[in-house]
Amino acid sequence: AQKITQTQPGMFVQEKEAVTLDCTYDTSDPSYGLFWYKQPSSGEMIFLIYQGSYDQQNATEGRYSLNFQKARKSANLVISASQLGDSAMYFCAMREKGYDGGFKTIFGAGTRLFVKA
Amino acid sequence: DTAVSQTPKYLVTQMGNDKSIKCEQNLGHDTMYWYKQDSKKFLKIMFSYNNKELIINETVPNRFSPKSPDKAHLNLHINSLELGDSAVYFCASSLTTGGYGYTFGSGTRLTVV
C-alpha cells in the first residue's frame, strides 16, 4: 500500500496565483513528520517545509504553507504568489518509525508544477 | 561550504564494471542515507547508516555495498553494473535517525551503457 500519495502528476498555475499540491499519507506511528521538497531541473533536492504530527499549528515558511489535516491524513503544500522559479518537481515525504524501531523517510511520486507567465 | 557533497556528479560506465560514489557531510549529522531516483523521478531509500552502523537495508541487490568509514562519510560501491542501475543516486544526512534537518547532496547521475 502506498504510504505517501501525490495524486497530481502535473499542475499548471498562473504566475502570481496560489497553488495547492496534494499529499495524503498513511501511518500507524503516532509520532511522525511530514516534509516537502522541491527539485528544480538542475536536480538538487531543496527542503521547503516540515510539519510534526503533534504540531498544533500549520507550518509556514515564507510563501510556503502546509495545510495539515490530521484526521484526513493530508498534508497539502500551498504556494502563494507563484513565481516562474517555482516550476519544479515537488515531493511530499513522511518520516515514521519502522518495524525495527528506527526511523525511515519515504517519498511520494512527486508533482511537477509548471508556472505560466 | 557544501553541506552534503557527492562525487562524482556524473558517471558514465560500461556494463559489468565496478564503480563507487562518495558522499561526505560536514553538518555533524549522525545519520546518512542513499536514495535512488529512477527515470520517473521516484525516490526510493536504499540504505541508512547511523554512526557508521547500518540501520536500514532495503531490498537492494547485493551488488550494492555501502561503506561508512566514519559518521561523516557514506560511500556506495556497485559491482557488475547493469543497464537498470542507471539512475540518479542521492546521498542525504540527518541530525538523528528521526530525520531532523534532512539534507540532500546534489546527486550523482549514473549512466550504464
Short mmCIF file of C-alpha atoms in Angstrom, two decimals:
data_model
loop_
_atom_site.label_atom_id
_atom_site.label_comp_id
_atom_site.label_asym_id
_atom_site.label_seq_id
_atom_site.Cartn_x
_atom_site.Cartn_y
_atom_site.Cartn_z
CA ALA A 1 0.00 0.00 0.00
CA GLN A 2 1.17 3.49 -0.79
CA LYS A 3 2.38 5.32 2.27
CA ILE A 4 2.58 8.70 0.59
CA THR A 5 0.23 9.57 -2.24
CA GLN A 6 0.54 12.54 -4.53
CA THR A 7 -2.35 12.30 -6.94
CA GLN A 8 -1.36 15.14 -9.26
CA PRO A 9 1.44 14.14 -11.63
CA GLY A 10 1.40 17.62 -13.16
CA MET A 11 -0.10 21.02 -12.32
CA PHE A 12 -0.26 24.36 -14.07
CA VAL A 13 -0.60 27.69 -12.30
CA GLN A 14 -0.57 31.27 -13.50
CA GLU A 15 2.22 33.43 -12.20
CA LYS A 16 1.27 35.34 -9.02
CA GLU A 17 -1.58 32.97 -8.20
CA ALA A 18 -1.65 30.49 -5.35
CA VAL A 19 -1.47 26.74 -5.93
CA THR A 20 -2.11 23.71 -3.73
CA LEU A 21 -0.20 20.48 -4.18
CA ASP A 22 -1.93 17.49 -2.64
CA CYS A 23 -0.40 14.88 -0.39
CA THR A 24 -2.04 12.15 1.65
CA TYR A 25 -0.25 9.72 3.89
CA ASP A 26 -0.80 6.54 5.79
CA THR A 27 0.92 5.54 9.01
CA SER A 28 0.18 3.89 12.33
CA ASP A 29 3.05 5.68 14.04
CA PRO A 30 1.57 8.43 16.28
CA SER A 31 4.78 10.43 16.13
CA TYR A 32 5.59 11.18 12.52
CA GLY A 33 6.89 14.07 10.48
CA LEU A 34 5.92 15.40 7.09
CA PHE A 35 8.20 17.22 4.67
CA TRP A 36 8.02 18.91 1.32
CA TYR A 37 10.97 19.12 -1.04
CA LYS A 38 11.47 20.96 -4.32
CA GLN A 39 13.54 19.50 -7.13
CA PRO A 40 14.25 22.01 -9.91
CA SER A 41 15.51 20.92 -13.33
CA SER A 42 19.08 21.21 -12.05
CA GLY A 43 18.35 18.12 -9.95
CA GLU A 44 19.13 19.10 -6.37
CA MET A 45 16.64 18.42 -3.59
CA ILE A 46 15.69 21.53 -1.66
CA PHE A 47 13.97 21.30 1.72
CA LEU A 48 10.89 23.55 1.91
CA ILE A 49 8.84 22.90 5.00
CA TYR A 50 8.31 20.47 7.89
CA GLN A 51 5.25 19.57 9.99
CA GLY A 52 5.39 17.35 13.05
CA SER A 53 2.40 15.18 13.86
CA TYR A 54 1.94 16.87 17.23
CA ASP A 55 2.32 20.41 15.96
CA GLN A 56 -0.84 22.35 16.71
CA GLN A 57 -0.38 24.96 14.04
CA ASN A 58 0.19 24.59 10.33
CA ALA A 59 3.81 25.13 9.34
CA THR A 60 4.69 28.17 7.26
CA GLU A 61 7.95 29.22 5.60
CA GLY A 62 7.73 32.37 3.56
CA ARG A 63 5.44 31.72 0.59
CA TYR A 64 5.07 28.05 1.56
CA SER A 65 2.50 26.78 3.99
CA LEU A 66 1.47 23.26 4.86
CA ASN A 67 -2.26 22.63 5.20
CA PHE A 68 -2.15 19.84 7.79
CA GLN A 69 -5.42 17.98 8.30
CA LYS A 70 -4.54 15.18 10.67
CA ALA A 71 -7.89 13.41 10.72
CA ARG A 72 -7.90 13.26 6.93
CA LYS A 73 -4.20 12.35 6.85
CA SER A 74 -3.43 15.06 4.39
CA ALA A 75 -0.53 17.48 4.23
CA ASN A 76 -1.06 19.72 1.24
CA LEU A 77 1.54 22.29 0.24
CA VAL A 78 0.26 25.75 -0.58
CA ILE A 79 2.49 28.08 -2.56
CA SER A 80 1.25 31.65 -2.57
CA ALA A 81 2.06 34.22 -5.25
CA SER A 82 3.67 31.70 -7.62
CA GLN A 83 6.83 32.71 -9.39
CA LEU A 84 8.38 31.36 -12.59
CA GLY A 85 11.20 29.93 -10.49
CA ASP A 86 8.70 27.73 -8.66
CA SER A 87 8.46 25.48 -11.73
CA ALA A 88 9.89 22.20 -10.48
CA MET A 89 9.05 18.75 -9.13
CA TYR A 90 7.66 18.76 -5.61
CA PHE A 91 7.93 15.77 -3.32
CA CYS A 92 5.96 15.07 -0.20
CA ALA A 93 7.73 12.84 2.34
CA MET A 94 6.95 11.25 5.65
CA ARG A 95 9.21 10.18 8.49
CA GLU A 96 7.86 7.32 10.58
CA LYS A 97 9.18 4.67 12.86
CA GLY A 98 9.99 1.44 11.08
CA TYR A 99 9.39 -2.13 12.21
CA ASP A 100 12.87 -2.27 13.74
CA GLY A 101 12.32 0.88 15.81
CA GLY A 102 14.47 3.01 13.55
CA PHE A 103 13.09 5.89 11.54
CA LYS A 104 12.54 5.87 7.82
CA THR A 105 11.67 8.72 5.50
CA ILE A 106 9.72 7.77 2.41
CA PHE A 107 8.77 9.90 -0.55
CA GLY A 108 5.74 10.31 -2.74
CA ALA A 109 5.93 10.06 -6.51
CA GLY A 110 6.09 13.83 -6.92
CA THR A 111 4.07 16.54 -8.64
CA ARG A 112 5.53 18.56 -11.47
CA LEU A 113 4.49 22.19 -11.22
CA PHE A 114 4.53 24.49 -14.23
CA VAL A 115 4.19 28.22 -13.61
CA LYS A 116 2.92 30.15 -16.63
CA ALA A 117 3.89 33.77 -17.31
CA ASP B 1 30.86 25.14 2.14
CA THR B 2 28.79 22.32 0.72
CA ALA B 3 26.86 20.59 3.49
CA VAL B 4 26.47 17.19 1.78
CA SER B 5 28.80 16.63 -1.12
CA GLN B 6 28.79 13.74 -3.54
CA THR B 7 31.37 12.80 -6.11
CA PRO B 8 31.27 12.35 -8.97
CA LYS B 9 28.33 14.39 -10.23
CA TYR B 10 28.17 12.38 -13.44
CA LEU B 11 29.34 8.84 -14.06
CA VAL B 12 29.15 7.03 -17.38
CA THR B 13 30.40 3.48 -17.43
CA GLN B 14 30.03 0.20 -19.24
CA MET B 15 28.00 -2.77 -18.14
CA GLY B 16 29.92 -5.15 -15.93
CA ASN B 17 32.20 -2.50 -14.43
CA ASP B 18 32.55 -1.75 -10.73
CA LYS B 19 32.19 1.84 -9.58
CA SER B 20 31.99 3.86 -6.37
CA ILE B 21 30.18 7.04 -5.41
CA LYS B 22 31.45 9.01 -2.44
CA CYS B 23 29.49 11.11 0.00
CA GLU B 24 30.65 13.37 2.76
CA GLN B 25 28.71 15.64 5.11
CA ASN B 26 30.12 18.42 7.27
CA LEU B 27 26.96 19.06 9.28
CA GLY B 28 27.88 16.86 12.22
CA HIS B 29 24.87 14.68 11.49
CA ASP B 30 24.71 11.15 12.87
CA THR B 31 22.67 9.54 10.13
CA MET B 32 23.35 9.19 6.41
CA TYR B 33 21.33 7.69 3.59
CA TRP B 34 21.47 6.60 -0.02
CA TYR B 35 18.45 7.07 -2.25
CA LYS B 36 17.91 6.03 -5.86
CA GLN B 37 15.79 8.20 -8.14
CA ASP B 38 14.61 6.41 -11.25
CA SER B 39 13.67 7.85 -14.63
CA LYS B 40 10.13 8.51 -13.38
CA LYS B 41 11.58 10.63 -10.57
CA PHE B 42 10.54 8.16 -7.88
CA LEU B 43 12.85 8.35 -4.86
CA LYS B 44 13.48 5.13 -3.02
CA ILE B 45 15.63 4.65 0.03
CA MET B 46 18.39 2.09 -0.33
CA PHE B 47 20.44 2.28 2.86
CA SER B 48 20.74 4.22 6.07
CA TYR B 49 23.64 4.36 8.46
CA ASN B 50 23.69 5.79 11.95
CA ASN B 51 27.11 6.44 13.42
CA LYS B 52 28.73 4.04 10.95
CA GLU B 53 26.19 1.33 11.70
CA LEU B 54 23.76 0.03 9.08
CA ILE B 55 20.17 0.58 10.23
CA ILE B 56 18.13 0.40 7.04
CA ASN B 57 18.84 -2.00 4.22
CA GLU B 58 16.01 -2.09 1.74
CA THR B 59 15.60 -4.78 -0.87
CA VAL B 60 18.61 -3.86 -2.94
CA PRO B 61 20.74 -6.28 -4.99
CA ASN B 62 23.83 -7.33 -3.09
CA ARG B 63 25.90 -5.84 -5.90
CA PHE B 64 25.35 -2.60 -3.98
CA SER B 65 27.52 -2.32 -0.91
CA PRO B 66 27.58 0.78 1.27
CA LYS B 67 30.58 1.57 3.41
CA SER B 68 30.79 4.10 6.22
CA PRO B 69 34.35 4.61 7.44
CA ASP B 70 33.15 7.28 9.87
CA LYS B 71 29.90 9.08 10.55
CA ALA B 72 30.74 11.88 8.10
CA HIS B 73 31.19 9.56 5.13
CA LEU B 74 28.96 7.06 3.40
CA ASN B 75 30.21 5.60 0.15
CA LEU B 76 28.33 3.39 -2.26
CA HIS B 77 30.12 0.70 -4.22
CA ILE B 78 28.38 -1.04 -7.08
CA ASN B 79 29.71 -4.26 -8.60
CA SER B 80 28.93 -5.67 -12.05
CA LEU B 81 26.90 -2.67 -13.18
CA GLU B 82 23.74 -3.33 -15.16
CA LEU B 83 21.72 -1.13 -17.50
CA GLY B 84 18.94 -0.95 -14.92
CA ASP B 85 21.30 0.67 -12.44
CA SER B 86 21.16 3.87 -14.48
CA ALA B 87 19.58 6.47 -12.22
CA VAL B 88 20.37 9.46 -10.06
CA TYR B 89 21.74 8.47 -6.67
CA PHE B 90 21.27 10.89 -3.80
CA CYS B 91 23.13 10.91 -0.57
CA ALA B 92 21.42 12.58 2.39
CA SER B 93 22.06 13.12 6.05
CA SER B 94 20.03 13.99 9.11
CA LEU B 95 20.79 15.02 12.65
CA THR B 96 19.47 11.78 14.08
CA THR B 97 17.60 8.74 12.83
CA GLY B 98 14.48 10.82 13.45
CA GLY B 99 15.18 12.67 10.23
CA TYR B 100 15.56 16.16 11.66
CA GLY B 101 17.50 18.53 9.45
CA TYR B 102 17.27 16.19 6.47
CA THR B 103 19.72 17.49 3.85
CA PHE B 104 20.40 16.07 0.41
CA GLY B 105 23.52 16.07 -1.70
CA SER B 106 23.30 17.28 -5.28
CA GLY B 107 23.04 13.77 -6.73
CA THR B 108 25.16 11.55 -8.93
CA ARG B 109 23.78 10.73 -12.36
CA LEU B 110 24.92 7.22 -13.21
CA THR B 111 24.55 6.06 -16.80
CA VAL B 112 25.39 2.47 -17.65
CA VAL B 113 25.94 1.81 -21.36
#
